[in-house]
Tab-separated table of C-alpha atoms in Angstrom:
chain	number	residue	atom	x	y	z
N	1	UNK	CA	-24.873	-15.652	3.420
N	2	UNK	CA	-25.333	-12.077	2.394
N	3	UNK	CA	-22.833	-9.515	4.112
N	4	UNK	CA	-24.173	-6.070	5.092
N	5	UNK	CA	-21.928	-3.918	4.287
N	6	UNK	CA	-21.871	-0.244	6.595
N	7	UNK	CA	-22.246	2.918	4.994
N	8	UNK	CA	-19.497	4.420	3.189
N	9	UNK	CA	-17.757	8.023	4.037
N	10	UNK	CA	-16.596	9.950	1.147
N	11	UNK	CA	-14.444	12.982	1.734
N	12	UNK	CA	-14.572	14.657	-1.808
N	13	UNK	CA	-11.956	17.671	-3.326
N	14	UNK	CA	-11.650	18.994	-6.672
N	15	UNK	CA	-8.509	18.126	-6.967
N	16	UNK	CA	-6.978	15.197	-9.242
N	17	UNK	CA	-5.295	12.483	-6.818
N	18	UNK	CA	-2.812	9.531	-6.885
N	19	UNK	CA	-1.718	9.137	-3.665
N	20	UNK	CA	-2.559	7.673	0.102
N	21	UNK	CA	-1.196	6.819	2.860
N	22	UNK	CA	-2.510	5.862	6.715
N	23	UNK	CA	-0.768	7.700	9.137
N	24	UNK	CA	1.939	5.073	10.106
N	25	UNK	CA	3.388	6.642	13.545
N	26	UNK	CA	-0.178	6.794	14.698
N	27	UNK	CA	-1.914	3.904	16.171
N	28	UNK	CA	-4.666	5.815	18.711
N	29	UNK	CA	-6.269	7.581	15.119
N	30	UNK	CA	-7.533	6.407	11.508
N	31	UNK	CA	-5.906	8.691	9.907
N	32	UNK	CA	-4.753	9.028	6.077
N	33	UNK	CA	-3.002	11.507	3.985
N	34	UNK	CA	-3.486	12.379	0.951
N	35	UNK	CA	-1.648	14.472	-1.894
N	36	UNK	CA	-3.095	16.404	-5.095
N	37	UNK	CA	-1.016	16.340	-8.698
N	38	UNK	CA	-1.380	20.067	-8.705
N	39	UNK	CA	-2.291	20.356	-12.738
N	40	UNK	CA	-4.200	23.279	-12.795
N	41	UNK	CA	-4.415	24.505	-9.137
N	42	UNK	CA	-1.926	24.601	-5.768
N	43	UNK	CA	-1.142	21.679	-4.637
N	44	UNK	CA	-1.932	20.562	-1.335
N	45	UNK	CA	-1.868	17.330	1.561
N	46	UNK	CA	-4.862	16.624	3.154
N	47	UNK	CA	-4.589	15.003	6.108
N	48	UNK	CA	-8.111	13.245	6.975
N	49	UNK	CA	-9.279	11.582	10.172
N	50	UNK	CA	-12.190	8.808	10.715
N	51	UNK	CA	-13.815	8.687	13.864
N	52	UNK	CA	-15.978	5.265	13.766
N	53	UNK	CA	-17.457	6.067	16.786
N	54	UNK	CA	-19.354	9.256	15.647
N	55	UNK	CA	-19.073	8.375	12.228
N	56	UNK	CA	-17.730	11.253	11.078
N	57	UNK	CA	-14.470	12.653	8.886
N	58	UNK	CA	-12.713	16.007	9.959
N	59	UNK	CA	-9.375	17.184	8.073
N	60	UNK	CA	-6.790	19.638	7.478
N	61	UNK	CA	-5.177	21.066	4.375
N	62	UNK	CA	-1.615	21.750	4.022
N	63	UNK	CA	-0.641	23.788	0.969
N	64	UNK	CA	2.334	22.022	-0.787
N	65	UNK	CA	5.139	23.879	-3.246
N	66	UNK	CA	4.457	21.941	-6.080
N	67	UNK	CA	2.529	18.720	-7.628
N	68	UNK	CA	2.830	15.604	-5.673
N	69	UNK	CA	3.088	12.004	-6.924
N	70	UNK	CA	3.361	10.076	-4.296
N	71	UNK	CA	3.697	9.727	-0.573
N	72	UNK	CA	4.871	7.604	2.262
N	73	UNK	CA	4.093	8.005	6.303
N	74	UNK	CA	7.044	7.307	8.145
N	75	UNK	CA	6.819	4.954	10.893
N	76	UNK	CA	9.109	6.944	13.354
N	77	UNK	CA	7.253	10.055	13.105
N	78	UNK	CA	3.415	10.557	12.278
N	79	UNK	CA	4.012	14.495	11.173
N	80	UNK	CA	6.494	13.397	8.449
N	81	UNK	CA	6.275	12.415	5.111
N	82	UNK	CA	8.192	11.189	2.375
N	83	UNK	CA	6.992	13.272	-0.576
N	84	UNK	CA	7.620	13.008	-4.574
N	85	UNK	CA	7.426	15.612	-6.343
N	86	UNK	CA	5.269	15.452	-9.445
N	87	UNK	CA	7.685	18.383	-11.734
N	88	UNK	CA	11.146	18.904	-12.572
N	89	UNK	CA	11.621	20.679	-9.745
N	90	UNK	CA	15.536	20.878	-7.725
N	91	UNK	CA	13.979	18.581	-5.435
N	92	UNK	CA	11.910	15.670	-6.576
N	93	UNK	CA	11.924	14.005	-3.360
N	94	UNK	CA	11.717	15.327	0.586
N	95	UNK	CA	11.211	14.440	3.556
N	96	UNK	CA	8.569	17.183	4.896
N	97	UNK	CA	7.009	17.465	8.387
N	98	UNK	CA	3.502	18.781	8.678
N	99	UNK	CA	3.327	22.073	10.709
N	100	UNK	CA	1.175	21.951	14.011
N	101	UNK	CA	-0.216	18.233	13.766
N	102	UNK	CA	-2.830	17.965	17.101
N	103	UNK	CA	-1.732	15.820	19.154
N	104	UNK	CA	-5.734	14.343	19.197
N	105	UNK	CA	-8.086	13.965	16.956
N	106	UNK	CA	-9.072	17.021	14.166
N	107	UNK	CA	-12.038	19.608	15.541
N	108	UNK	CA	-13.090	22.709	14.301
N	109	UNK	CA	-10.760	24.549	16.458
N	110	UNK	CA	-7.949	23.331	14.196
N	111	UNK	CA	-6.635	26.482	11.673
N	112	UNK	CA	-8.061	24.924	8.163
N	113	UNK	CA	-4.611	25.231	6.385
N	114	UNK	CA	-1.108	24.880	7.645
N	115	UNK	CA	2.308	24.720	6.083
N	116	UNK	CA	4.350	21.685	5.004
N	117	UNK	CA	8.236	22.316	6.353
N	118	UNK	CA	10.812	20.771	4.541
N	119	UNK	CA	13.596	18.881	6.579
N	120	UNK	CA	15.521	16.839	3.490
N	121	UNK	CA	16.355	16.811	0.378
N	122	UNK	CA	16.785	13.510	-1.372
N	123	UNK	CA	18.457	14.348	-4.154
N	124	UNK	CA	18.354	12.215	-7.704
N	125	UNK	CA	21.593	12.372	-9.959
N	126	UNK	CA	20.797	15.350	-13.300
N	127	UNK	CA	21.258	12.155	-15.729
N	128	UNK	CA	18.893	9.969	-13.755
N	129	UNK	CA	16.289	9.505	-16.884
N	130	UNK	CA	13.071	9.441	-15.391
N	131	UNK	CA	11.726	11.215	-12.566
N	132	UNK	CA	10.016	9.207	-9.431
N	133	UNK	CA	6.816	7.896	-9.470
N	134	UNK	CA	6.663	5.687	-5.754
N	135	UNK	CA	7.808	5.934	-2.393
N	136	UNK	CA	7.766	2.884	0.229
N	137	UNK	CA	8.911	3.469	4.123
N	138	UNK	CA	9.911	0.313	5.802
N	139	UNK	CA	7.361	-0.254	8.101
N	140	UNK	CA	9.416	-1.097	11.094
N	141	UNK	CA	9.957	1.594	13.313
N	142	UNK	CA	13.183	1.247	13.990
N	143	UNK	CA	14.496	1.527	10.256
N	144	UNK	CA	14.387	4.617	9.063
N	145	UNK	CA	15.102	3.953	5.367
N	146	UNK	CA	12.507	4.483	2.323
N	147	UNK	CA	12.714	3.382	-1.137
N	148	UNK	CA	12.376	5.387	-4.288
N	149	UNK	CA	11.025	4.210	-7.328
N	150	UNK	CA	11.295	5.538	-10.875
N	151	UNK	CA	11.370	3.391	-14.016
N	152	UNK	CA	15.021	3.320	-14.226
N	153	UNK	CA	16.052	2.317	-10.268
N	154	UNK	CA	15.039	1.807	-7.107
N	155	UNK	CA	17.284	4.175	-4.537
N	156	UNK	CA	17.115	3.006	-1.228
N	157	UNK	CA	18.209	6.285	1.123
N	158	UNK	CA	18.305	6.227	5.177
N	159	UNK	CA	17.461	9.097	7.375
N	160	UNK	CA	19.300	10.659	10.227
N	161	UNK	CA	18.734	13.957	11.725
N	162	UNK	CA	18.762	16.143	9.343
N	163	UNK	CA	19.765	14.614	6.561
N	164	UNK	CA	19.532	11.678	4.293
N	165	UNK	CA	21.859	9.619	2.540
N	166	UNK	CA	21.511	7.175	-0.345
N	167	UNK	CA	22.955	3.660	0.874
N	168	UNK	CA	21.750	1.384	-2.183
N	169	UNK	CA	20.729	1.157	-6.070
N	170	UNK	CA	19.219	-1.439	-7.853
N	171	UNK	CA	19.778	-0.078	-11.794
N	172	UNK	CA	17.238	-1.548	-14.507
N	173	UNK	CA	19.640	-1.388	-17.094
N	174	UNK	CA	22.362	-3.830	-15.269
N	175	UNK	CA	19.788	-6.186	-13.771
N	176	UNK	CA	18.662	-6.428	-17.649
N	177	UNK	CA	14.860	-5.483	-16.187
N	178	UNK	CA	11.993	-3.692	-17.754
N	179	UNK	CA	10.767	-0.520	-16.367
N	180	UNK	CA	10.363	-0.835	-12.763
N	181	UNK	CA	6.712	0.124	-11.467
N	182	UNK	CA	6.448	-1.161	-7.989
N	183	UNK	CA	8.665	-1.917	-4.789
N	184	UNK	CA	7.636	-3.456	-1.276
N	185	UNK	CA	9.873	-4.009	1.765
N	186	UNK	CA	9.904	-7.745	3.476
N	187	UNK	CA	8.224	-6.751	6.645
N	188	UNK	CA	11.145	-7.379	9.120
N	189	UNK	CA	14.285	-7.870	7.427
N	190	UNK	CA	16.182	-4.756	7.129
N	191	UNK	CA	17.891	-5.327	3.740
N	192	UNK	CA	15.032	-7.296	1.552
N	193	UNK	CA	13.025	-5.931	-0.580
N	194	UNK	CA	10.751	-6.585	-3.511
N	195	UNK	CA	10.193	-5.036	-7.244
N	196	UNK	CA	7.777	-5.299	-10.071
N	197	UNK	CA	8.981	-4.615	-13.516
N	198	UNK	CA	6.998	-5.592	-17.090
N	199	UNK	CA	5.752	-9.372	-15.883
N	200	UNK	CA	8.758	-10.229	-13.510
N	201	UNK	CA	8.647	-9.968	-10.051
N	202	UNK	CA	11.950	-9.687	-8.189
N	203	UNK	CA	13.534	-10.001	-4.560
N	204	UNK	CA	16.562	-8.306	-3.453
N	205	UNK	CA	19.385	-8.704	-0.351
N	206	UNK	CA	21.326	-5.405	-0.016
N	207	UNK	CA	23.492	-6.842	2.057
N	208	UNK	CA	24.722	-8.890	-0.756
N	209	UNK	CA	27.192	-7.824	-3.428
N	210	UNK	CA	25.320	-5.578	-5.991
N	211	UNK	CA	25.857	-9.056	-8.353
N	212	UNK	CA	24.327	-11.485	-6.797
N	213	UNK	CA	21.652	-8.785	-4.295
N	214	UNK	CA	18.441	-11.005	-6.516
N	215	UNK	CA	17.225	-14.018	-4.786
N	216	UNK	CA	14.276	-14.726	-6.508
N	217	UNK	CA	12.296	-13.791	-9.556
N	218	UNK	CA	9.345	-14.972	-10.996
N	219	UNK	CA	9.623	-14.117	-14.497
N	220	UNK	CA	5.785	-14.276	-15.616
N	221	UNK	CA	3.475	-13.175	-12.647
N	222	UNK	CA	1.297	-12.069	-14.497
N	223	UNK	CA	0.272	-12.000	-18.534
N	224	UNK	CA	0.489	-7.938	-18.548
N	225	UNK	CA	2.314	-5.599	-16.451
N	226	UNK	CA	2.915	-6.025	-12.432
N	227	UNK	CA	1.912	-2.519	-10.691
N	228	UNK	CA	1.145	-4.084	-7.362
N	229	UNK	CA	2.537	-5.783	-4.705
N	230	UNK	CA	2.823	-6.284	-1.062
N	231	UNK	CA	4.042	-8.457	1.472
N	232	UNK	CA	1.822	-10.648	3.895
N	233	UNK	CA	3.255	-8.863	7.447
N	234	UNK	CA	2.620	-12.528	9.475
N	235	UNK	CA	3.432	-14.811	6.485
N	236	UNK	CA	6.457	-12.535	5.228
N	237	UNK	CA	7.201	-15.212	2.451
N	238	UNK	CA	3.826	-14.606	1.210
N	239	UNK	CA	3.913	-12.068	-1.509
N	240	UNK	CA	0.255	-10.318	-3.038
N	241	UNK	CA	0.378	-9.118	-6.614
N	242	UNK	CA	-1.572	-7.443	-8.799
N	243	UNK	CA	-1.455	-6.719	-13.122
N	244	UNK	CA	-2.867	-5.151	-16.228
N	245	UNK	CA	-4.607	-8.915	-16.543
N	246	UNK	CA	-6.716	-7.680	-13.970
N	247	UNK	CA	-6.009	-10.952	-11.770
N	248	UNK	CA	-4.720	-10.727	-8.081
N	249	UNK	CA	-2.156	-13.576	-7.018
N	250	UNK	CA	-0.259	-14.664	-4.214
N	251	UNK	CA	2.876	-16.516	-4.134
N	252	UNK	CA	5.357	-18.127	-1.523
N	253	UNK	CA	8.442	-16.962	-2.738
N	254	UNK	CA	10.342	-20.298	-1.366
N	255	UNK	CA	8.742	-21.694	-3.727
N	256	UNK	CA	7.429	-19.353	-6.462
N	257	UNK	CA	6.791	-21.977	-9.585
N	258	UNK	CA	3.565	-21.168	-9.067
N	259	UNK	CA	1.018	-19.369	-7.348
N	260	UNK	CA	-0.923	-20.202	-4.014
N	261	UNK	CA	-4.194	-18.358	-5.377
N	262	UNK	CA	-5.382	-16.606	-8.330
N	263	UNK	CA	-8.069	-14.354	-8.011
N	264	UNK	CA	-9.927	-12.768	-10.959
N	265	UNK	CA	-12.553	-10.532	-9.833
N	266	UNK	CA	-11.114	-6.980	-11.893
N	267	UNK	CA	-12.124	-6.235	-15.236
N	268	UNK	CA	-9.066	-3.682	-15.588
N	269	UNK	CA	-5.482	-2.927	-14.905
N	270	UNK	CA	-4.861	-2.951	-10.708
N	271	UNK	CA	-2.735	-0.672	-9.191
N	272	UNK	CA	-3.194	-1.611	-5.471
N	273	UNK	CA	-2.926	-4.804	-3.419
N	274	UNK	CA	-2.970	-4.724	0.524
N	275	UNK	CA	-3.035	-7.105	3.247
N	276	UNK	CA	-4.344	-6.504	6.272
N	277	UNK	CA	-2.044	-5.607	9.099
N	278	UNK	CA	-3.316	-7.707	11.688
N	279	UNK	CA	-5.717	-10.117	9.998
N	280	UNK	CA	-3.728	-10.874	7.298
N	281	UNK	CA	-6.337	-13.301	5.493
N	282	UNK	CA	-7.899	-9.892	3.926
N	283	UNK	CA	-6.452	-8.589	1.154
N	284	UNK	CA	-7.646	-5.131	-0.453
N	285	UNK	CA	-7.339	-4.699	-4.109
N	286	UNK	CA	-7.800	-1.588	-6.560
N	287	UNK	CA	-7.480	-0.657	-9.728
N	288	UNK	CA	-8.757	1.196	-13.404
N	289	UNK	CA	-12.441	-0.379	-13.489
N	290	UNK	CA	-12.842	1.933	-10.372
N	291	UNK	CA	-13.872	-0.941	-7.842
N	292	UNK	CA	-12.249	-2.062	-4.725
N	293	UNK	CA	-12.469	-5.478	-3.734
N	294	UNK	CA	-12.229	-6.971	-0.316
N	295	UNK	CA	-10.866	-10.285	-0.206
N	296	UNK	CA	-10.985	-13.350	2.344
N	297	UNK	CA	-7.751	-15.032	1.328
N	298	UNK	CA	-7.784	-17.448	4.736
N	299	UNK	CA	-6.447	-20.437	2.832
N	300	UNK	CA	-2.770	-18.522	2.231
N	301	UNK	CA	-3.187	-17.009	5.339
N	302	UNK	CA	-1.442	-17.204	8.767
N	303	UNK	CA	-4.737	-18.702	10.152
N	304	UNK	CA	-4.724	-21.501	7.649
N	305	UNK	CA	-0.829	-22.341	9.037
N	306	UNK	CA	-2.465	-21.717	12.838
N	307	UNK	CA	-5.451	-23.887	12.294
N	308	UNK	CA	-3.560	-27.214	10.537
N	309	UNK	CA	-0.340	-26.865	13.415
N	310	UNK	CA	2.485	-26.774	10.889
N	311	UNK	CA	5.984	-24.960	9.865
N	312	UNK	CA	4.207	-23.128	6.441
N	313	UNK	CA	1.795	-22.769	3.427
N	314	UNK	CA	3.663	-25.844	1.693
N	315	UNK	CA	3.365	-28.036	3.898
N	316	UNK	CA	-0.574	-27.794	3.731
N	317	UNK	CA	-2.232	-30.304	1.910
N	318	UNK	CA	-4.363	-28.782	-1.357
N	319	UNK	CA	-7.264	-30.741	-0.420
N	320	UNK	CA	-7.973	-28.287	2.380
N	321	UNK	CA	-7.686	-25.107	1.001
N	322	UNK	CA	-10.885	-23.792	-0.833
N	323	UNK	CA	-11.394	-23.080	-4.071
N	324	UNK	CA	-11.480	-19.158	-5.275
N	325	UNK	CA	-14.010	-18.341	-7.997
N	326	UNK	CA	-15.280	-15.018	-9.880
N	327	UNK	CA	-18.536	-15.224	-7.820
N	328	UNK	CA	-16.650	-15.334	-4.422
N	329	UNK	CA	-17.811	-18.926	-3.256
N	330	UNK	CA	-16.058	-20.837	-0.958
N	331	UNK	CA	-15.793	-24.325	0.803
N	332	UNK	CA	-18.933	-24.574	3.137
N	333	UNK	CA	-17.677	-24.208	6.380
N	334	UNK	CA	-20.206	-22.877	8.627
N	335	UNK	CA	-19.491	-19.256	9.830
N	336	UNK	CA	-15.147	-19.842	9.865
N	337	UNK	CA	-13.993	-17.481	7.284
N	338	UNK	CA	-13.663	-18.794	3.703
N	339	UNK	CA	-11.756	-17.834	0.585
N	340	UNK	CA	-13.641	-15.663	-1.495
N	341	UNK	CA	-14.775	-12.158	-2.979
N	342	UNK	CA	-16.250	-10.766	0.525
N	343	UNK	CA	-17.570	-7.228	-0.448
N	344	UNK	CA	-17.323	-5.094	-4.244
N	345	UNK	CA	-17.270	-2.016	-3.165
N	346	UNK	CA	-18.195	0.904	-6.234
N	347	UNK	CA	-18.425	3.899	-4.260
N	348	UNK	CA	-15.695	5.355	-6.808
N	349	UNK	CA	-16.574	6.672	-10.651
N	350	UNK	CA	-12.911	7.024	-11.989
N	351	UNK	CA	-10.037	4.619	-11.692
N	352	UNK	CA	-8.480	3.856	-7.877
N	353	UNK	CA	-5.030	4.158	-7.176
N	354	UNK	CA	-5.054	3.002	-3.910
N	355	UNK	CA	-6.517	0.987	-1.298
N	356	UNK	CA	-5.162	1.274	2.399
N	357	UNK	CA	-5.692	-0.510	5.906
N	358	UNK	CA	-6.145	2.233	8.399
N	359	UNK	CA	-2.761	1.676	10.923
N	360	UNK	CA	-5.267	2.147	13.976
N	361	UNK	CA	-7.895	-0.053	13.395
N	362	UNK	CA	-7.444	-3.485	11.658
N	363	UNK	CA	-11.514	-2.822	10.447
N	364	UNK	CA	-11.471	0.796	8.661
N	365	UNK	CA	-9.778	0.484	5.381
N	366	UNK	CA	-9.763	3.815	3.018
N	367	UNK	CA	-9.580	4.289	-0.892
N	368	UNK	CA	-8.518	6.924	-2.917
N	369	UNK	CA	-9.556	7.708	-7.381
N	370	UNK	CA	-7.990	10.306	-9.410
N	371	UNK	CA	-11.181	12.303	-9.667
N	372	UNK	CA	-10.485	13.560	-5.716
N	373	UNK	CA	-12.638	11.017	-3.944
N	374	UNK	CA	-11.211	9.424	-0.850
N	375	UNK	CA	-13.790	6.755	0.712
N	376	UNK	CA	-13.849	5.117	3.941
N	377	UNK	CA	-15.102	1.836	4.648
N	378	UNK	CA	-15.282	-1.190	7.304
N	379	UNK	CA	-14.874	-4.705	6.962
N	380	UNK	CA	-18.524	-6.146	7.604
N	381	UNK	CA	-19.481	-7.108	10.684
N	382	UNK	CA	-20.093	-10.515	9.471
N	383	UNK	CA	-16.927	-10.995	8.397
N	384	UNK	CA	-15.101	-9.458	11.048
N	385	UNK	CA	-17.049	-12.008	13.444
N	386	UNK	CA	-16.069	-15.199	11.544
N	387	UNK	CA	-12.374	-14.144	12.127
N	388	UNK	CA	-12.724	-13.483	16.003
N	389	UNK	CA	-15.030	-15.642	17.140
């Protein structure tokens, strides 16, 4: 059965872009954020709300010192950001707070621009070799920590009013790794995180010693580079992936030989994988051939473990999970959810560098290119029906 996919809403600047975020601290709004690189022009967040209801995007602008890289929302507080700084500036990474946030959603009575205060400094060694390229907030909101990534380390730094303090390192050079181009936090422990570097993808303990902090790696994910990942948030030993082979898989890292699915509908290098938050058999993915593909992944799913009544994934038999193909057919099971390609969406013209669930509704899902295009979309109503009804 055809899906009807809604209309999409494109809030367009003429700035280049890498970064997104949803708002994490607010769950009544869609809201994103957005940073520009800055190349030729100021640089500047945009903070953008969706209201579904009317249909309709409002924003405001927040000039910004210098480039930006990327971003993070935290959790504890939906006016701050973790920000990386895309210069050799003193500070390559802060924690900033966004002046004069409404408390509802953005009207016209909101000033246009507003300032970006700076509240900490998180401040890389002088002989660190490569500057920052990614930022990842835990998502819990009781764990104030963030991760920084650059190609040489991962620096994991907690926050505490007013400053922040660096509490771990995981070093490339002593863990004998490649450069490091991703990081995701396990969704409720405290301590465990994830890392992509070359093929290899990696998990870590901190509260281990520093020698023995990996727990698992799984040394060919993919045939080129890793630049995604994420973590399924109700299957947290469910890990999404994405590579320069233009293949999304997923993996239970108990067991990690190899993966649960394989799905090959990019023609390019992906830099963004994302499940959904609360229906976690969706799975967003992004990358260079400018497309964004929605995914129904319900056979690695928390519904598949719901539906067949047992302890995990490996404990379901492979007869019952459906096969994945290029042209998005499934097992024929009436109008339950099936694995498959569930919308293409090319609403974008230049490579995407990320793909986000909105935090505030499990439906709206927003995408970002490097030409300045942010669109926002909804999961089909068809869809959305097969999962609740």
């Amino acid at each position: 059965m055809e899906v009807s996919r809604g209309a999409s809403h494109v809030y367009g600047i003429e700035r280049h872009t890498l970064c997104l975020t949803p708002v994490a601290g607010d769950t009544q709004r869609c809201r994103f954020a957005l940073g520009t690189l800055g190349i030729t022009e100021p640089s500047e967040i945009h903070l953008v709300d969706f209201d579904s209801d009317e249909n309709s995007l409002a924003s405001i602008v927040y000039k910004h010192t210098c480039g930006i890289r990327a971003l993070a929302s935290t959790p504890w507080d939906s006016s701050q950001l973790v920000v990386v700084n895309n210069a050799s500036v003193d500070v390559p990474v802060e924690l900033v707070r966004l002046n004069n946030v409404p408390e509802g959603p953005i009207s016209s009575r909101d000033a246009l621009e507003q300032s970006v205060e700076s509240i900490a400094a998180l401040e890389t060694p002088s002989a660190e070799p490569q500057l920052p390229h990614a930022v990842v907030c835990h998502p819990s909101l009781y764990n104030k920590t963030a991760a920084v990534v650059s190609s040489a380390s991962v620096r994991v730094w907690e926050f505490g009013a007013p400053t922040a303090t660096q509490t771990h390192t995981i070093w490339a050079s002593r863990n004998s790794m490649d450069d490091i181009e991703a990081a995701a936090w396990h969704p409720t422990a405290a301590a465990q995180l994830s890392t992509a570097d070359g093929t290899c993808v990696r998990s870590w303990d901190l509260r281990l010693d520093p020698k023995s902090q990996q727990t698992m790696a799984i040394e060919y994910a993919h045939s080129g580079k890793v630049r995604a990942l994420d973590y399924n948030p109700n299957l947290p030993y469910v890990l999404a992936t994405g590579g320069d082979d233009g293949s999304v898989r997923l993996w239970d890292a108990r067991s990690p030989a190899a993966p649960l699915m394989e799905i090959a509908n990019h023609t390019h290098w992906i830099y963004s994988v994302a499940f959904n938050p609360n229906h976690d058999q969706l799975l967003l993915s992004a990358g260079a051939d400018g497309l964004v593909n929605l995914e129904s992944t319900v056979s690695a799913s928390s519904a598949q473990v719901v539906a067949a009544g047992l302890g995990g994934l490996s404990e379901v038999d492979s007869d019952d999970e459906s096969d994945v193909g290029s042209d998005g057919s499934g097992g024929d099971r009436g109008e339950k959810p099936t694995d498959g390609l569930v919308v293409q969406y090319d609403d974008h013209e230049t490579s995407v560098y990320a793909a986000k669930w909105s935090v505030a509704d499990p439906w709206v899902f927003a995408s970002l290119s490097f030409d300045g295009r942010l669109v926002i979309n909804t999961v089909p109503r068809e869809e959305k029906y097969k999962i609740l009804l």
